[in-house]
PDB file of C-alpha atoms in Angstrom:
ATOM      1  CA  MET A   1       0.000   0.000   0.000  1.00 68.00           C
ATOM      2  CA  GLY A   2       3.058   2.204   0.031  1.00 72.00           C
ATOM      3  CA  GLN A   3       2.816   3.172  -3.646  1.00 80.00           C
ATOM      4  CA  LEU A   4      -0.923   3.713  -3.324  1.00 86.00           C
ATOM      5  CA  ARG A   5      -0.371   6.131  -0.455  1.00 88.00           C
ATOM      6  CA  THR A   6       1.705   8.380  -2.733  1.00 91.00           C
ATOM      7  CA  ILE A   7      -0.989   8.745  -5.405  1.00 94.00           C
ATOM      8  CA  VAL A   8      -4.060   9.159  -3.195  1.00 93.00           C
ATOM      9  CA  PRO A   9      -4.066  12.971  -3.587  1.00 94.00           C
ATOM     10  CA  GLU A  10      -4.032  12.668  -7.395  1.00 95.00           C
ATOM     11  CA  LEU A  11      -6.822  10.089  -7.370  1.00 95.00           C
ATOM     12  CA  GLU A  12      -8.899  12.266  -5.053  1.00 94.00           C
ATOM     13  CA  LYS A  13      -8.374  15.291  -7.335  1.00 94.00           C
ATOM     14  CA  MET A  14      -9.879  13.181 -10.137  1.00 94.00           C
ATOM     15  CA  GLY A  15     -12.903  12.556  -7.909  1.00 92.00           C
ATOM     16  CA  TYR A  16     -12.072   9.042  -6.754  1.00 94.00           C
ATOM     17  CA  GLN A  17     -12.467   7.725  -3.255  1.00 93.00           C
ATOM     18  CA  VAL A  18      -9.719   5.279  -2.276  1.00 93.00           C
ATOM     19  CA  ILE A  19     -10.701   2.355  -0.057  1.00 94.00           C
ATOM     20  CA  ALA A  20      -8.548  -0.603   0.970  1.00 93.00           C
ATOM     21  CA  VAL A  21     -10.059  -3.926   2.017  1.00 95.00           C
ATOM     22  CA  SER A  22      -8.391  -6.558   4.187  1.00 95.00           C
ATOM     23  CA  THR A  23      -9.428 -10.052   5.225  1.00 95.00           C
ATOM     24  CA  ASP A  24      -8.263  -9.366   8.763  1.00 95.00           C
ATOM     25  CA  SER A  25     -10.854  -9.089  11.522  1.00 96.00           C
ATOM     26  CA  PRO A  26     -12.383  -5.661  12.147  1.00 96.00           C
ATOM     27  CA  GLN A  27     -10.320  -5.349  15.337  1.00 95.00           C
ATOM     28  CA  GLN A  28      -7.061  -6.113  13.539  1.00 93.00           C
ATOM     29  CA  VAL A  29      -7.954  -3.798  10.660  1.00 94.00           C
ATOM     30  CA  ASP A  30      -8.659  -0.986  13.120  1.00 93.00           C
ATOM     31  CA  ALA A  31      -5.321  -1.510  14.893  1.00 92.00           C
ATOM     32  CA  HIS A  32      -3.439  -1.805  11.572  1.00 90.00           C
ATOM     33  CA  GLY A  33      -5.060   1.356  10.224  1.00 86.00           C
ATOM     34  CA  LYS A  34      -4.162   3.353  13.329  1.00 87.00           C
ATOM     35  CA  LYS A  35      -0.601   2.022  13.376  1.00 91.00           C
ATOM     36  CA  ASN A  36       0.030   2.871   9.709  1.00 90.00           C
ATOM     37  CA  ASP A  37      -2.015   6.084   9.480  1.00 88.00           C
ATOM     38  CA  PHE A  38      -3.407   5.321   6.024  1.00 88.00           C
ATOM     39  CA  PRO A  39      -4.805   8.352   4.143  1.00 89.00           C
ATOM     40  CA  PHE A  40      -7.843   6.259   3.173  1.00 91.00           C
ATOM     41  CA  PRO A  41     -10.319   3.932   4.918  1.00 93.00           C
ATOM     42  CA  LEU A  42      -9.205   0.362   5.572  1.00 94.00           C
ATOM     43  CA  LEU A  43     -12.202  -1.974   5.734  1.00 96.00           C
ATOM     44  CA  SER A  44     -12.577  -5.577   6.873  1.00 97.00           C
ATOM     45  CA  ASP A  45     -13.922  -8.392   4.696  1.00 98.00           C
ATOM     46  CA  SER A  46     -13.120 -11.116   7.223  1.00 97.00           C
ATOM     47  CA  LYS A  47     -16.093 -13.214   6.112  1.00 97.00           C
ATOM     48  CA  MET A  48     -14.847 -12.971   2.483  1.00 98.00           C
ATOM     49  CA  SER A  49     -18.272 -11.993   1.128  1.00 98.00           C
ATOM     50  CA  GLY A  50     -16.831  -9.143  -0.940  1.00 96.00           C
ATOM     51  CA  ALA A  51     -13.954 -11.251  -2.268  1.00 97.00           C
ATOM     52  CA  ARG A  52     -16.369 -14.036  -3.209  1.00 98.00           C
ATOM     53  CA  ALA A  53     -18.694 -11.577  -4.968  1.00 96.00           C
ATOM     54  CA  LEU A  54     -15.751 -10.261  -6.994  1.00 95.00           C
ATOM     55  CA  GLY A  55     -14.558 -13.783  -7.829  1.00 96.00           C
ATOM     56  CA  ILE A  56     -11.155 -13.332  -6.195  1.00 97.00           C
ATOM     57  CA  ALA A  57     -11.515 -15.671  -3.186  1.00 97.00           C
ATOM     58  CA  PHE A  58      -9.560 -18.907  -3.024  1.00 96.00           C
ATOM     59  CA  HIS A  59      -9.564 -21.720  -0.480  1.00 97.00           C
ATOM     60  CA  LEU A  60      -6.454 -22.864   1.373  1.00 97.00           C
ATOM     61  CA  ASP A  61      -6.277 -26.627   1.824  1.00 97.00           C
ATOM     62  CA  ASP A  62      -5.249 -28.040   5.217  1.00 96.00           C
ATOM     63  CA  PRO A  63      -1.584 -28.655   4.269  1.00 97.00           C
ATOM     64  CA  THR A  64      -1.282 -25.035   3.100  1.00 97.00           C
ATOM     65  CA  VAL A  65      -2.870 -23.734   6.313  1.00 97.00           C
ATOM     66  CA  ALA A  66      -0.337 -25.831   8.255  1.00 97.00           C
ATOM     67  CA  GLN A  67       2.521 -24.447   6.135  1.00 97.00           C
ATOM     68  CA  TYR A  68       1.347 -20.880   6.781  1.00 96.00           C
ATOM     69  CA  GLY A  69       1.363 -21.739  10.485  1.00 96.00           C
ATOM     70  CA  LYS A  70       5.032 -22.728  10.249  1.00 97.00           C
ATOM     71  CA  PHE A  71       5.716 -19.201   8.986  1.00 97.00           C
ATOM     72  CA  GLY A  72       3.834 -17.721  11.936  1.00 96.00           C
ATOM     73  CA  ILE A  73       0.702 -16.914   9.938  1.00 95.00           C
ATOM     74  CA  ASP A  74      -2.510 -17.996  11.659  1.00 96.00           C
ATOM     75  CA  VAL A  75      -5.222 -17.429   9.049  1.00 94.00           C
ATOM     76  CA  GLU A  76      -7.993 -18.140  11.557  1.00 95.00           C
ATOM     77  CA  ALA A  77      -6.645 -15.696  14.136  1.00 95.00           C
ATOM     78  CA  ALA A  78      -6.123 -13.017  11.474  1.00 94.00           C
ATOM     79  CA  SER A  79      -9.658 -13.144  10.106  1.00 96.00           C
ATOM     80  CA  GLY A  80     -11.441 -14.462  13.180  1.00 95.00           C
ATOM     81  CA  GLU A  81     -13.047 -17.023  10.864  1.00 96.00           C
ATOM     82  CA  THR A  82     -12.537 -20.705  10.019  1.00 96.00           C
ATOM     83  CA  HIS A  83     -13.225 -20.539   6.267  1.00 96.00           C
ATOM     84  CA  HIS A  84      -9.504 -20.764   5.303  1.00 97.00           C
ATOM     85  CA  GLU A  85      -9.965 -18.386   2.388  1.00 97.00           C
ATOM     86  CA  LEU A  86      -7.828 -15.552   1.103  1.00 96.00           C
ATOM     87  CA  PRO A  87      -8.328 -13.094  -1.750  1.00 96.00           C
ATOM     88  CA  VAL A  88      -6.152 -12.839  -4.809  1.00 96.00           C
ATOM     89  CA  PRO A  89      -4.546  -9.370  -4.546  1.00 94.00           C
ATOM     90  CA  ALA A  90      -6.555  -6.982  -6.692  1.00 96.00           C
ATOM     91  CA  VAL A  91      -7.182  -3.333  -7.553  1.00 95.00           C
ATOM     92  CA  PHE A  92     -10.491  -2.115  -8.950  1.00 95.00           C
ATOM     93  CA  VAL A  93     -11.472   1.248 -10.410  1.00 94.00           C
ATOM     94  CA  ILE A  94     -15.222   1.573 -10.073  1.00 92.00           C
ATOM     95  CA  GLY A  95     -17.320   4.203 -11.813  1.00 87.00           C
ATOM     96  CA  THR A  96     -20.025   6.248 -10.120  1.00 84.00           C
ATOM     97  CA  ASP A  97     -22.504   3.893 -11.787  1.00 88.00           C
ATOM     98  CA  GLY A  98     -21.049   0.982  -9.785  1.00 88.00           C
ATOM     99  CA  LYS A  99     -19.481  -0.681 -12.826  1.00 90.00           C
ATOM    100  CA  ILE A 100     -15.903  -1.907 -12.733  1.00 92.00           C
ATOM    101  CA  ARG A 101     -13.958   0.238 -15.210  1.00 92.00           C
ATOM    102  CA  PHE A 102     -10.557  -1.337 -14.603  1.00 94.00           C
ATOM    103  CA  GLU A 103      -9.307  -4.330 -12.675  1.00 95.00           C
ATOM    104  CA  TYR A 104      -5.896  -5.680 -11.861  1.00 96.00           C
ATOM    105  CA  VAL A 105      -5.890  -9.175 -10.379  1.00 96.00           C
ATOM    106  CA  ASN A 106      -2.628 -11.063  -9.908  1.00 95.00           C
ATOM    107  CA  PRO A 107      -2.230 -14.273  -7.884  1.00 94.00           C
ATOM    108  CA  ASP A 108       1.433 -13.400  -7.280  1.00 93.00           C
ATOM    109  CA  TYR A 109       1.122 -11.262  -4.151  1.00 87.00           C
ATOM    110  CA  LYS A 110       4.662  -9.946  -4.716  1.00 90.00           C
ATOM    111  CA  SER A 111       3.724  -8.417  -8.076  1.00 91.00           C
ATOM    112  CA  ARG A 112       1.920  -5.133  -7.467  1.00 90.00           C
ATOM    113  CA  LEU A 113       0.276  -2.737  -9.877  1.00 93.00           C
ATOM    114  CA  ASP A 114       2.549   0.187 -10.704  1.00 94.00           C
ATOM    115  CA  SER A 115       1.112   3.468  -9.443  1.00 94.00           C
ATOM    116  CA  ASP A 116       1.632   5.164 -12.830  1.00 95.00           C
ATOM    117  CA  VAL A 117      -0.443   2.455 -14.510  1.00 95.00           C
ATOM    118  CA  LEU A 118      -3.206   2.879 -11.926  1.00 96.00           C
ATOM    119  CA  LEU A 119      -3.245   6.642 -12.473  1.00 96.00           C
ATOM    120  CA  ALA A 120      -3.416   6.183 -16.256  1.00 95.00           C
ATOM    121  CA  MET A 121      -6.267   3.681 -15.947  1.00 94.00           C
ATOM    122  CA  ALA A 122      -8.125   5.933 -13.509  1.00 95.00           C
ATOM    123  CA  LYS A 123      -7.834   8.846 -15.961  1.00 94.00           C
ATOM    124  CA  ALA A 124      -9.008   6.648 -18.842  1.00 93.00           C
ATOM    125  CA  ALA A 125     -11.965   5.401 -16.792  1.00 91.00           C
ATOM    126  CA  LEU A 126     -13.178   8.978 -16.343  1.00 90.00           C
ATOM    127  CA  LYS A 127     -13.672   9.215 -20.117  1.00 85.00           C
ATOM    128  CA  LYS A 128     -15.971   6.178 -20.261  1.00 72.00           C
TER     129      LYS A 128
END
């Protein structure tokens, strides 16, 4: 979210509202938001209803959950749920009509959308 933080003012000047969504529990999201002082709202989708609706939810099998645990990641404690689901990292630009104008979905969580590309797509979406 570091790159996103730097372009929030430009996106807001274009009329966009920036919102980040996490699968962490509402309590963890609140603590994380306060700790990092994000210039945009950070919301919780711990039940994965939003991720499922967008088609970006995936299920972790038991061996993968166990492997995450070895790395100190407790998916149940993080979300407060037992569904063992995570979202594919994604960015959406949504028009005022509620339609998705641009989406970036990449299963490789290390590969993030370049902020210049997001700005260009946001500008292009305004023309639609």
